[in-house]
Coordinates of C-alpha atoms in Angstrom, one line a residue:
M28 CA -23.8 -3.3 -4.9
N29 CA -20.3 -4.3 -3.7
L30 CA -17.6 -2.1 -5.2
G31 CA -14.3 -3.7 -6.2
P32 CA -10.9 -2.5 -4.6
L33 CA -9.9 -0.4 -7.3
S34 CA -13.2 1.8 -8.0
G35 CA -13.9 5.1 -5.9
V36 CA -11.1 6.6 -4.7
V37 CA -8.2 4.6 -4.6
T38 CA -4.5 5.6 -2.8
K39 CA -1.9 3.8 -2.3
V40 CA -0.2 3.3 1.4
P41 CA 3.4 0.6 2.1
L42 CA 2.9 -2.1 4.5
F43 CA 7.0 -2.5 6.6
V44 CA 7.4 -5.4 7.6
V45 CA 10.7 -4.9 9.7
P46 CA 14.2 -6.1 9.5
A47 CA 13.4 -8.9 12.7
F48 CA 11.2 -11.0 10.9
A49 CA 11.3 -10.1 6.9
Q50 CA 13.7 -12.4 6.1
S51 CA 11.3 -15.9 7.2
K52 CA 10.0 -17.2 4.0
E53 CA 6.7 -18.4 5.7
L54 CA 5.5 -15.2 7.5
L55 CA 5.7 -13.2 4.3
Y56 CA 3.8 -15.8 2.2
F57 CA 1.2 -15.8 5.6
I58 CA 0.7 -11.7 5.3
K59 CA 0.3 -11.7 1.3
C60 CA -2.3 -14.7 1.2
R61 CA -4.4 -12.6 3.9
L62 CA -3.9 -9.5 2.1
Y63 CA -5.2 -10.8 -1.3
E64 CA -8.0 -12.4 1.2
A65 CA -8.6 -8.5 2.4
G66 CA -9.0 -7.7 -1.0
F67 CA -6.0 -5.5 -1.1
V68 CA -3.8 -6.0 -4.6
I69 CA -0.1 -5.8 -4.4
V70 CA 1.3 -3.1 -6.4
R71 CA 5.0 -3.4 -5.3
E72 CA 7.1 -5.6 -3.1
E73 CA 10.8 -5.8 -2.3
Y74 CA 13.4 -6.1 0.1
R75 CA 14.2 -2.2 0.8
L76 CA 17.5 -1.8 3.1
L77 CA 16.3 1.1 5.5
N78 CA 19.6 3.3 7.7
A79 CA 18.9 5.3 10.5
E80 CA 18.2 8.6 8.7
L81 CA 15.5 6.7 6.4
A82 CA 13.3 5.2 9.5
E83 CA 13.6 8.0 11.6
C84 CA 12.3 10.4 8.5
L85 CA 9.6 7.0 7.6
C86 CA 8.7 6.1 11.3
V87 CA 8.8 10.2 12.8
K88 CA 8.9 13.3 10.3
L89 CA 6.2 11.6 7.6
D90 CA 3.5 11.6 10.4
Y91 CA 4.5 14.4 12.4
I92 CA 1.5 17.6 12.6
P93 CA 2.8 20.8 13.5
E94 CA 0.8 22.6 16.6
Y95 CA 0.6 25.3 14.2
V96 CA -1.3 23.2 11.1
K97 CA -4.1 21.9 13.8
I98 CA -4.4 25.4 14.8
A99 CA -4.3 27.4 11.3
S100 CA -7.3 24.7 10.7
G101 CA -9.6 25.9 13.1
Q102 CA -10.7 23.2 14.6
P103 CA -7.1 21.5 16.6
Y104 CA -8.5 18.4 17.6
E105 CA -10.1 17.5 14.3
A106 CA -6.5 18.0 12.4
A107 CA -5.2 15.3 14.3
N108 CA -7.6 12.8 14.4
D109 CA -6.3 10.4 11.7
Y110 CA -3.1 10.2 13.7
T111 CA -5.0 10.1 17.0
D112 CA -7.5 7.4 15.7
A113 CA -4.2 5.5 13.9
K114 CA -2.8 4.7 17.1
A115 CA -5.8 3.7 18.9
A116 CA -6.2 1.1 15.9
T117 CA -2.9 0.2 15.0
P118 CA -0.9 -1.5 18.1
T119 CA 1.7 -2.0 15.9
S120 CA 2.5 1.6 15.4
C121 CA 2.2 3.1 19.3
S122 CA 5.6 3.8 20.6
F123 CA 7.3 2.2 17.8
S124 CA 10.8 2.6 18.0
P125 CA 12.8 3.8 14.3
S126 CA 15.8 1.4 15.8
K127 CA 13.5 -1.0 14.9
M128 CA 13.1 -0.5 11.3
V129 CA 17.0 -0.2 10.5
G130 CA 18.1 -3.2 8.2
M131 CA 16.9 -5.1 4.9
A132 CA 12.8 -4.8 5.8
Y133 CA 10.1 -5.6 3.5
V134 CA 7.8 -3.3 1.3
Y135 CA 4.9 -4.1 0.1
V136 CA 3.5 -1.4 -1.0
L137 CA -0.8 -2.1 -1.4
A138 CA -3.7 -0.3 -3.5
H139 CA -7.7 -0.3 -2.1
R140 CA -10.2 2.2 -2.3
D141 CA -10.0 3.9 1.1
C142 CA -6.5 2.0 1.6
H143 CA -5.4 3.9 4.7
A144 CA -8.0 3.2 6.6
K145 CA -8.3 -0.6 5.5
L146 CA -5.3 -1.1 6.3
L147 CA -5.0 0.0 10.0
R148 CA -8.4 -1.7 10.5
F149 CA -6.2 -5.5 8.4
I150 CA -3.4 -4.8 10.8
S151 CA -5.5 -4.4 14.5
E152 CA -7.4 -7.4 13.4
L153 CA -4.4 -9.6 12.6
D154 CA -2.7 -8.7 15.8
T155 CA -5.3 -8.4 18.5
G156 CA -8.1 -9.7 16.6
S157 CA -8.4 -12.9 18.7
A158 CA -10.2 -12.1 22.1
S159 CA -13.2 -10.4 19.5
S160 CA -12.6 -13.5 16.8
M161 CA -12.6 -16.0 19.7
A162 CA -15.5 -14.8 21.7
C163 CA -17.7 -15.5 18.5
A164 CA -16.4 -18.9 17.3
D165 CA -18.6 -20.8 19.1
D166 CA -21.5 -19.6 16.5
D167 CA -19.8 -17.2 13.6
V168 CA -17.6 -19.6 10.8
E169 CA -16.1 -16.0 10.2
G170 CA -14.8 -15.8 13.4
E171 CA -13.7 -19.2 13.9
Q172 CA -11.3 -18.6 11.0
K173 CA -10.0 -15.4 12.1
G174 CA -9.6 -17.3 15.4
S175 CA -7.5 -19.8 13.0
S176 CA -6.0 -16.9 10.9
Y177 CA -4.3 -15.2 14.4
E178 CA -3.1 -18.2 16.7
A179 CA -1.6 -19.5 12.5
Y180 CA 0.0 -15.6 12.1
A181 CA 1.2 -15.9 16.6
E182 CA 2.6 -19.3 15.8
L183 CA 4.5 -18.1 13.0
L184 CA 5.6 -15.0 15.3
K185 CA 7.3 -16.1 18.4
L186 CA 9.1 -19.1 15.3
T187 CA 10.6 -16.0 14.3
A188 CA 11.2 -14.2 17.5
R189 CA 13.1 -17.2 18.4
S190 CA 15.1 -17.6 15.5
S191 CA 16.1 -13.5 16.1
Q192 CA 16.4 -13.4 19.9
E193 CA 13.1 -10.6 19.2
E194 CA 10.5 -10.7 22.0
G195 CA 6.8 -9.0 22.8
E196 CA 7.2 -5.9 24.6
E197 CA 4.6 -6.9 27.0
S198 CA 4.3 -10.4 29.0
G199 CA 2.3 -12.5 26.4
A200 CA 2.3 -9.6 23.6
L201 CA 2.4 -10.9 20.2
P202 CA 6.5 -8.9 18.5
Q203 CA 6.3 -6.5 16.6
A204 CA 6.3 -7.7 12.8
L205 CA 4.5 -5.1 10.6
W206 CA 4.3 -1.4 10.5
M207 CA 2.4 1.4 8.6
N208 CA 2.5 5.1 8.8
T209 CA -0.3 6.7 11.0
T210 CA -1.7 9.4 8.5
S211 CA -2.9 8.8 5.4
A212 CA -0.8 12.2 4.4
G213 CA 2.6 10.2 5.7
A214 CA 1.9 7.0 3.9
K215 CA 1.3 9.1 0.7
Q216 CA 4.3 11.1 1.5
A217 CA 6.4 7.1 1.8
V218 CA 5.8 5.7 -1.1
R219 CA 7.1 9.1 -3.0
L220 CA 9.6 8.8 -0.8
L221 CA 10.7 5.2 -1.2
F222 CA 9.6 5.0 -4.9
P223 CA 10.2 8.6 -6.7
R224 CA 8.9 7.1 -10.5
M225 CA 5.4 5.7 -9.0
L226 CA 2.6 7.5 -9.3
S227 CA 1.3 8.9 -5.4
E228 CA -1.3 10.5 -6.0
E229 CA -4.6 8.9 -6.4
V230 CA -5.7 6.8 -9.4
P231 CA -8.4 8.6 -11.4
T232 CA -11.9 7.9 -10.7
G233 CA -14.2 6.3 -13.7
V234 CA -15.4 9.4 -14.9
Q235 CA -11.8 11.5 -14.9
S236 CA -10.3 8.5 -16.6
R237 CA -12.9 8.7 -19.5
E238 CA -13.1 12.6 -19.6
F239 CA -8.7 12.0 -20.4
V240 CA -9.3 9.3 -22.9
H241 CA -12.4 11.9 -24.3
E242 CA -9.9 15.1 -24.1
Q243 CA -7.0 13.3 -25.1
L244 CA -6.9 10.0 -26.6
K245 CA -9.4 11.0 -29.0
R246 CA -8.0 13.4 -31.6
S247 CA -5.8 10.4 -31.9
L248 CA -7.0 7.9 -32.2
L249 CA -10.7 8.4 -34.2
P250 CA -8.9 9.4 -37.7
A251 CA -5.9 6.0 -37.0
L252 CA -9.4 3.8 -36.3
S253 CA -11.0 5.7 -39.8
D254 CA -7.5 4.6 -41.6
L255 CA -7.6 1.1 -40.1
V256 CA -11.2 0.5 -41.5
K257 CA -10.1 1.6 -45.2
T258 CA -6.9 0.1 -45.0
K259 CA -7.6 -3.2 -43.5
P260 CA -4.3 -4.2 -42.7
A261 CA -3.3 -8.0 -42.4
E262 CA -1.9 -7.4 -38.6
P263 CA -4.6 -4.6 -37.8
I264 CA -3.7 -4.4 -33.8
R265 CA 0.4 -3.6 -34.9
W266 CA -0.9 -1.3 -37.9
L267 CA -2.2 0.5 -35.1
A268 CA 0.2 0.4 -32.9
E269 CA 2.8 1.3 -35.4
R270 CA 0.4 4.4 -36.4
L271 CA -0.4 5.5 -33.2
L272 CA 3.5 5.9 -32.3
E273 CA 3.8 8.1 -35.8
T274 CA 1.2 10.4 -35.2
N275 CA 1.2 10.9 -31.6
T276 CA 2.0 14.8 -31.4
E277 CA 3.6 14.5 -27.3
T278 CA 5.9 11.4 -28.0
P279 CA 8.7 12.0 -25.8
P280 CA 12.4 13.1 -27.7
M281 CA 14.4 9.7 -28.3
I282 CA 17.9 9.5 -26.9
P283 CA 20.5 9.1 -29.6
S284 CA 22.4 6.3 -30.2
E285 CA 26.1 6.2 -29.6
D286 CA 26.9 5.6 -33.0
Q287 CA 24.9 9.0 -34.4

């Protein structure tokens, strides 16, 4: 059975288009289309001005794993596996200078089941997937599609790089346009840091959602639905909404108007 992107344990991860490439509308549109095709849900997207302090925090501090944490876990190498595997699988995150994040970046907040691991693979395939894709392009339709997607992405990067004087770090290497936290814990903290009002915790599973409805909502819903059947109003949905507002015991306090 195929599981949807919002089934199971769903997490949110921010994906950054670095300032040198964030002004390219064509590149942003291309990335957005690829994200949709990969099954990601874009919760929010916007331009965000990052200063040097915030860039340093995002790129270095949030992903840092202290040595005492590794030792206290009893399995020093396991504690750092997420970070090590991420750096190996994500060339865009290797040797990344926080100074490249200073400026007007574009941020996608993405949601998916096991979002961090999936996004690591997505960026790795987008940046370096040409070799494996082109190798099987003759007998594999999916390989051909990945190869053409890589070529389009590479061409957009090169065009944007020429206009912004941004070049690849190595000869023949693609310029670095995308960045994400190399640890899932760092990505979770990044969401909380940039969007403090957004829920950064894991989205509840179906069982947890049903438990919440059973424990919290039924106490208000059942009496209101019973009265709805008895009253039979002309606009039942509006009547039910107003009734729930009146009888909700957990209604937040209203801010008094200035006239009062």
